Amino acid sequence: MSEQYDVIVVGGGPAGYVAAIRSAQLGLKTACVEQWINKQGNPALGGTCLNVGCIPSKALLESSQLFLNARDQFSDHGIEIDGVSANVPKMIESKDKIVQELTGGIEHLFRANGIEWIKGSASLLPEREIEVAGDSGKTVYRAENIILATGSNSIEIPSAPLQGDIIVDSSGALDWQSVPEKLCVIGAGVIGLELGSVWRRLGSEVIVLEAQDAFLPVADQQIAKDAHRQFKRQGLDIRLGARVMSSEVTDAGVKIRYTDSSGEQEISVDRVIVAVGRRPNIDKLTLPEAGLLIDERGLVHVNDQCETNLPGVWAIGDLVRGPMLAHKGSEEGVAVAERIAGKHCHLNYGAIPSVIYTHPEISWVGKTEEELKEEGREYKSGVFPFAASGRAKAMRDSAGMVKLLADKQTDELLGMHIIGAHSSELIGLAVTVMEFEGTSEDIARTVFAHPTLSEAIHESALAADFRALHIPNKKR
Ligand code: NAD
């Protein structure tokens, strides 16, 4: 048995490393167990988000969009460049450099905060103990509090088992050294759309097979419809109601068989990305004798405070209920650290923003119009298209709209849905207003800088009250 800790965090992703940093800031003796070995063969902090998720995908989304702009859009600005080409290995190398800088940054933060990084893979034992299997064998550690934050793994499907660099999950699709001529993406969710966009921009012919009949059912459907139209225009061939039955890797590529409303279909492609969701990573985490309660969806059962059924054992991030989003996990990490330190902390699950980093970006917070209808809540809505925004026009990037939803009686902001350039940055404004329980009138009375994209948010609030200034208003 080694030394005693106040807090041991299991998992060094955005939920776990943030929980460790906040715990250490609050004066708690903290360690974090992380087993990740990066593609250079070195131990790394940062989890999926930094190593093979949010950050590398954004790096490639940025590079591929710049390539597309240079090839197709610069001439609209009067900039003529001949022979634009994409050097894919260099893009991947540049992405890897960013990942290494950021994961190294977390290591630096751990040192600065006096957090011990225990390298290895942890299993939860009874009585707030964990066993870590590392290079030097197995060691048991004990802590007053254990925070479980082991994240999630890609779901694999029997009809398309992963195979080398031919049939890959999201991690594999971040490391291809060449552009597949023909690519099939299974799943039109967040990952499928983001990675499908990367490779489409770099030149692949992309077919996206989605099992559900509805496109982006989690998003507001007016926004989803606009997104679908725009992705189609970009050349993403999205086929809905398409269930993959089997895949066969041949010398010529991959044959995918699927069924849709008109029967059995077959396509031949060079490579496949499987992006059908993620599931909590609990396989090695807990031994039966530890007695940790897992719910029917395979999630670690927690209450509103992220407490598991075991005293002193907490769970956060993708392991527990709620959206699988890095920022949700991080805020749970802060909240749990503060609760352990005896502070009061509240996390508003009703105001967690979602973003899909396609172009245009799709961002939202709060309720969709469909949810409000289902709840029978009376609401008003205001929509403002970026086509009427001077800044968006000047950027030659005026696709999309802002849609605001507010309570009909109290005017409280209930939801905001934005499809448009940089909407991931704009949505923070709506989150803040919701956190303050603000109204659409509060937004309407706020002065926004001109010319900015955020003026579209202002105008959407004015539109909800039939007084938008830069579009004709619908009749009351
Ligand atoms: P997802 O749940 O967003 O989408 C998966 C899609 O695959 C669904 O639409 C589902 O209907 C479809 N599907 C499932 N089985 C299928 C099958 N056999 N054939 C065809 N389609 C099938 O999951 P994801 O895109 O894999 O992302 C996983 C998680 O990671 C999500 O919770 C997501 O929010 C999170 N994530 C977030 C971001 C971001 O915030 N930008 C980026 C990446 C991932």
mmCIF file with all atom_site columns, C-alpha atoms and ligand atoms in Angstrom, residues 58 157 159 186-192 194 209-212 242-244 275-278 324-325 327 355-357, ligand 1:
data_model
loop_
_atom_site.group_PDB
_atom_site.id
_atom_site.type_symbol
_atom_site.label_atom_id
_atom_site.label_alt_id
_atom_site.label_comp_id
_atom_site.label_asym_id
_atom_site.label_entity_id
_atom_site.label_seq_id
_atom_site.pdbx_PDB_ins_code
_atom_site.Cartn_x
_atom_site.Cartn_y
_atom_site.Cartn_z
_atom_site.occupancy
_atom_site.B_iso_or_equiv
_atom_site.pdbx_formal_charge
_atom_site.auth_seq_id
_atom_site.auth_comp_id
_atom_site.auth_asym_id
_atom_site.auth_atom_id
_atom_site.pdbx_PDB_model_num
ATOM   1  C CA  . LYS A 1 58  ? -10.425 20.663 -35.402 1.00 0.00 ? 58  LYS A CA  1
ATOM   2  C CA  . ILE A 1 157 ? -20.598 -2.878 -35.314 1.00 0.00 ? 157 ILE A CA  1
ATOM   3  C CA  . SER A 1 159 ? -21.455 -5.480 -40.022 1.00 0.00 ? 159 SER A CA  1
ATOM   4  C CA  . ILE A 1 186 ? -21.301 4.991  -41.424 1.00 0.00 ? 186 ILE A CA  1
ATOM   5  C CA  . GLY A 1 187 ? -23.351 7.295  -39.158 1.00 0.00 ? 187 GLY A CA  1
ATOM   6  C CA  . ALA A 1 188 ? -24.401 10.883 -39.889 1.00 0.00 ? 188 ALA A CA  1
ATOM   7  C CA  . GLY A 1 189 ? -23.825 12.044 -36.319 1.00 0.00 ? 189 GLY A CA  1
ATOM   8  C CA  . VAL A 1 190 ? -21.344 14.615 -35.081 1.00 0.00 ? 190 VAL A CA  1
ATOM   9  C CA  . ILE A 1 191 ? -18.213 12.594 -35.890 1.00 0.00 ? 191 ILE A CA  1
ATOM   10 C CA  . GLY A 1 192 ? -19.492 11.345 -39.239 1.00 0.00 ? 192 GLY A CA  1
ATOM   11 C CA  . GLU A 1 194 ? -17.062 16.398 -39.170 1.00 0.00 ? 194 GLU A CA  1
ATOM   12 C CA  . LEU A 1 209 ? -25.001 6.018  -44.557 1.00 0.00 ? 209 LEU A CA  1
ATOM   13 C CA  . GLU A 1 210 ? -27.342 6.876  -41.698 1.00 0.00 ? 210 GLU A CA  1
ATOM   14 C CA  . ALA A 1 211 ? -29.670 4.305  -40.163 1.00 0.00 ? 211 ALA A CA  1
ATOM   15 C CA  . GLN A 1 212 ? -32.281 6.795  -38.986 1.00 0.00 ? 212 GLN A CA  1
ATOM   16 C CA  . ALA A 1 242 ? -29.677 3.168  -44.649 1.00 0.00 ? 242 ALA A CA  1
ATOM   17 C CA  . ARG A 1 243 ? -28.777 0.178  -42.472 1.00 0.00 ? 243 ARG A CA  1
ATOM   18 C CA  . VAL A 1 244 ? -25.411 -1.431 -43.105 1.00 0.00 ? 244 VAL A CA  1
ATOM   19 C CA  . ALA A 1 275 ? -18.949 6.656  -36.526 1.00 0.00 ? 275 ALA A CA  1
ATOM   20 C CA  . VAL A 1 276 ? -22.041 5.155  -34.930 1.00 0.00 ? 276 VAL A CA  1
ATOM   21 C CA  . GLY A 1 277 ? -21.633 6.524  -31.417 1.00 0.00 ? 277 GLY A CA  1
ATOM   22 C CA  . ARG A 1 278 ? -19.528 5.959  -28.321 1.00 0.00 ? 278 ARG A CA  1
ATOM   23 C CA  . MET A 1 324 ? -20.851 13.068 -24.235 1.00 0.00 ? 324 MET A CA  1
ATOM   24 C CA  . LEU A 1 325 ? -19.169 16.454 -24.497 1.00 0.00 ? 325 LEU A CA  1
ATOM   25 C CA  . HIS A 1 327 ? -16.981 20.745 -21.714 1.00 0.00 ? 327 HIS A CA  1
ATOM   26 C CA  . VAL A 1 355 ? -21.497 22.310 -31.570 1.00 0.00 ? 355 VAL A CA  1
ATOM   27 C CA  . ILE A 1 356 ? -20.926 20.448 -34.824 1.00 0.00 ? 356 ILE A CA  1
ATOM   28 C CA  . TYR A 1 357 ? -17.763 21.860 -36.404 1.00 0.00 ? 357 TYR A CA  1
HETATM 29 P P1  . NAD B 2 .   ? -23.661 10.205 -32.655 1.00 0.00 ? 1   NAD B P1  1
HETATM 30 O O1  . NAD B 2 .   ? -24.545 9.538  -31.676 1.00 0.00 ? 1   NAD B O1  1
HETATM 31 O O2  . NAD B 2 .   ? -23.607 11.683 -32.727 1.00 0.00 ? 1   NAD B O2  1
HETATM 32 O O3  . NAD B 2 .   ? -24.043 9.703  -34.138 1.00 0.00 ? 1   NAD B O3  1
HETATM 33 C C1  . NAD B 2 .   ? -24.033 8.353  -34.518 1.00 0.00 ? 1   NAD B C1  1
HETATM 34 C C2  . NAD B 2 .   ? -24.993 8.177  -35.677 1.00 0.00 ? 1   NAD B C2  1
HETATM 35 O O4  . NAD B 2 .   ? -24.812 6.882  -36.206 1.00 0.00 ? 1   NAD B O4  1
HETATM 36 C C3  . NAD B 2 .   ? -26.446 8.298  -35.268 1.00 0.00 ? 1   NAD B C3  1
HETATM 37 O O5  . NAD B 2 .   ? -27.086 9.239  -36.105 1.00 0.00 ? 1   NAD B O5  1
HETATM 38 C C4  . NAD B 2 .   ? -26.986 6.889  -35.457 1.00 0.00 ? 1   NAD B C4  1
HETATM 39 O O6  . NAD B 2 .   ? -28.330 6.866  -35.875 1.00 0.00 ? 1   NAD B O6  1
HETATM 40 C C5  . NAD B 2 .   ? -26.082 6.348  -36.543 1.00 0.00 ? 1   NAD B C5  1
HETATM 41 N N1  . NAD B 2 .   ? -25.964 4.892  -36.555 1.00 0.00 ? 1   NAD B N1  1
HETATM 42 C C6  . NAD B 2 .   ? -25.875 4.058  -35.493 1.00 0.00 ? 1   NAD B C6  1
HETATM 43 N N2  . NAD B 2 .   ? -25.732 2.781  -35.912 1.00 0.00 ? 1   NAD B N2  1
HETATM 44 C C7  . NAD B 2 .   ? -25.722 2.813  -37.275 1.00 0.00 ? 1   NAD B C7  1
HETATM 45 C C8  . NAD B 2 .   ? -25.577 1.825  -38.281 1.00 0.00 ? 1   NAD B C8  1
HETATM 46 N N3  . NAD B 2 .   ? -25.404 0.529  -37.983 1.00 0.00 ? 1   NAD B N3  1
HETATM 47 N N4  . NAD B 2 .   ? -25.615 2.215  -39.587 1.00 0.00 ? 1   NAD B N4  1
HETATM 48 C C9  . NAD B 2 .   ? -25.767 3.531  -39.913 1.00 0.00 ? 1   NAD B C9  1
HETATM 49 N N5  . NAD B 2 .   ? -25.907 4.496  -38.975 1.00 0.00 ? 1   NAD B N5  1
HETATM 50 C C10 . NAD B 2 .   ? -25.869 4.156  -37.671 1.00 0.00 ? 1   NAD B C10 1
HETATM 51 O O7  . NAD B 2 .   ? -22.223 9.568  -32.416 1.00 0.00 ? 1   NAD B O7  1
HETATM 52 P P2  . NAD B 2 .   ? -20.788 9.973  -32.962 1.00 0.00 ? 1   NAD B P2  1
HETATM 53 O O8  . NAD B 2 .   ? -20.892 10.911 -34.105 1.00 0.00 ? 1   NAD B O8  1
HETATM 54 O O9  . NAD B 2 .   ? -20.070 8.695  -33.145 1.00 0.00 ? 1   NAD B O9  1
HETATM 55 O O10 . NAD B 2 .   ? -20.171 10.755 -31.731 1.00 0.00 ? 1   NAD B O10 1
HETATM 56 C C11 . NAD B 2 .   ? -20.011 10.081 -30.476 1.00 0.00 ? 1   NAD B C11 1
HETATM 57 C C12 . NAD B 2 .   ? -20.128 11.044 -29.320 1.00 0.00 ? 1   NAD B C12 1
HETATM 58 O O11 . NAD B 2 .   ? -19.029 11.930 -29.316 1.00 0.00 ? 1   NAD B O11 1
HETATM 59 C C13 . NAD B 2 .   ? -21.386 11.856 -29.394 1.00 0.00 ? 1   NAD B C13 1
HETATM 60 O O12 . NAD B 2 .   ? -21.990 11.870 -28.134 1.00 0.00 ? 1   NAD B O12 1
HETATM 61 C C14 . NAD B 2 .   ? -20.898 13.218 -29.758 1.00 0.00 ? 1   NAD B C14 1
HETATM 62 O O13 . NAD B 2 .   ? -21.692 14.237 -29.177 1.00 0.00 ? 1   NAD B O13 1
HETATM 63 C C15 . NAD B 2 .   ? -19.482 13.250 -29.221 1.00 0.00 ? 1   NAD B C15 1
HETATM 64 N N6  . NAD B 2 .   ? -18.706 14.122 -30.086 1.00 0.00 ? 1   NAD B N6  1
HETATM 65 C C16 . NAD B 2 .   ? -18.891 15.453 -30.008 1.00 0.00 ? 1   NAD B C16 1
HETATM 66 C C17 . NAD B 2 .   ? -18.218 16.293 -30.869 1.00 0.00 ? 1   NAD B C17 1
HETATM 67 C C18 . NAD B 2 .   ? -18.451 17.762 -30.792 1.00 0.00 ? 1   NAD B C18 1
HETATM 68 O O14 . NAD B 2 .   ? -18.871 18.234 -29.757 1.00 0.00 ? 1   NAD B O14 1
HETATM 69 N N7  . NAD B 2 .   ? -18.241 18.494 -31.863 1.00 0.00 ? 1   NAD B N7  1
HETATM 70 C C19 . NAD B 2 .   ? -17.362 15.784 -31.834 1.00 0.00 ? 1   NAD B C19 1
HETATM 71 C C20 . NAD B 2 .   ? -17.210 14.414 -31.882 1.00 0.00 ? 1   NAD B C20 1
HETATM 72 C C21 . NAD B 2 .   ? -17.890 13.588 -31.015 1.00 0.00 ? 1   NAD B C21 1
#
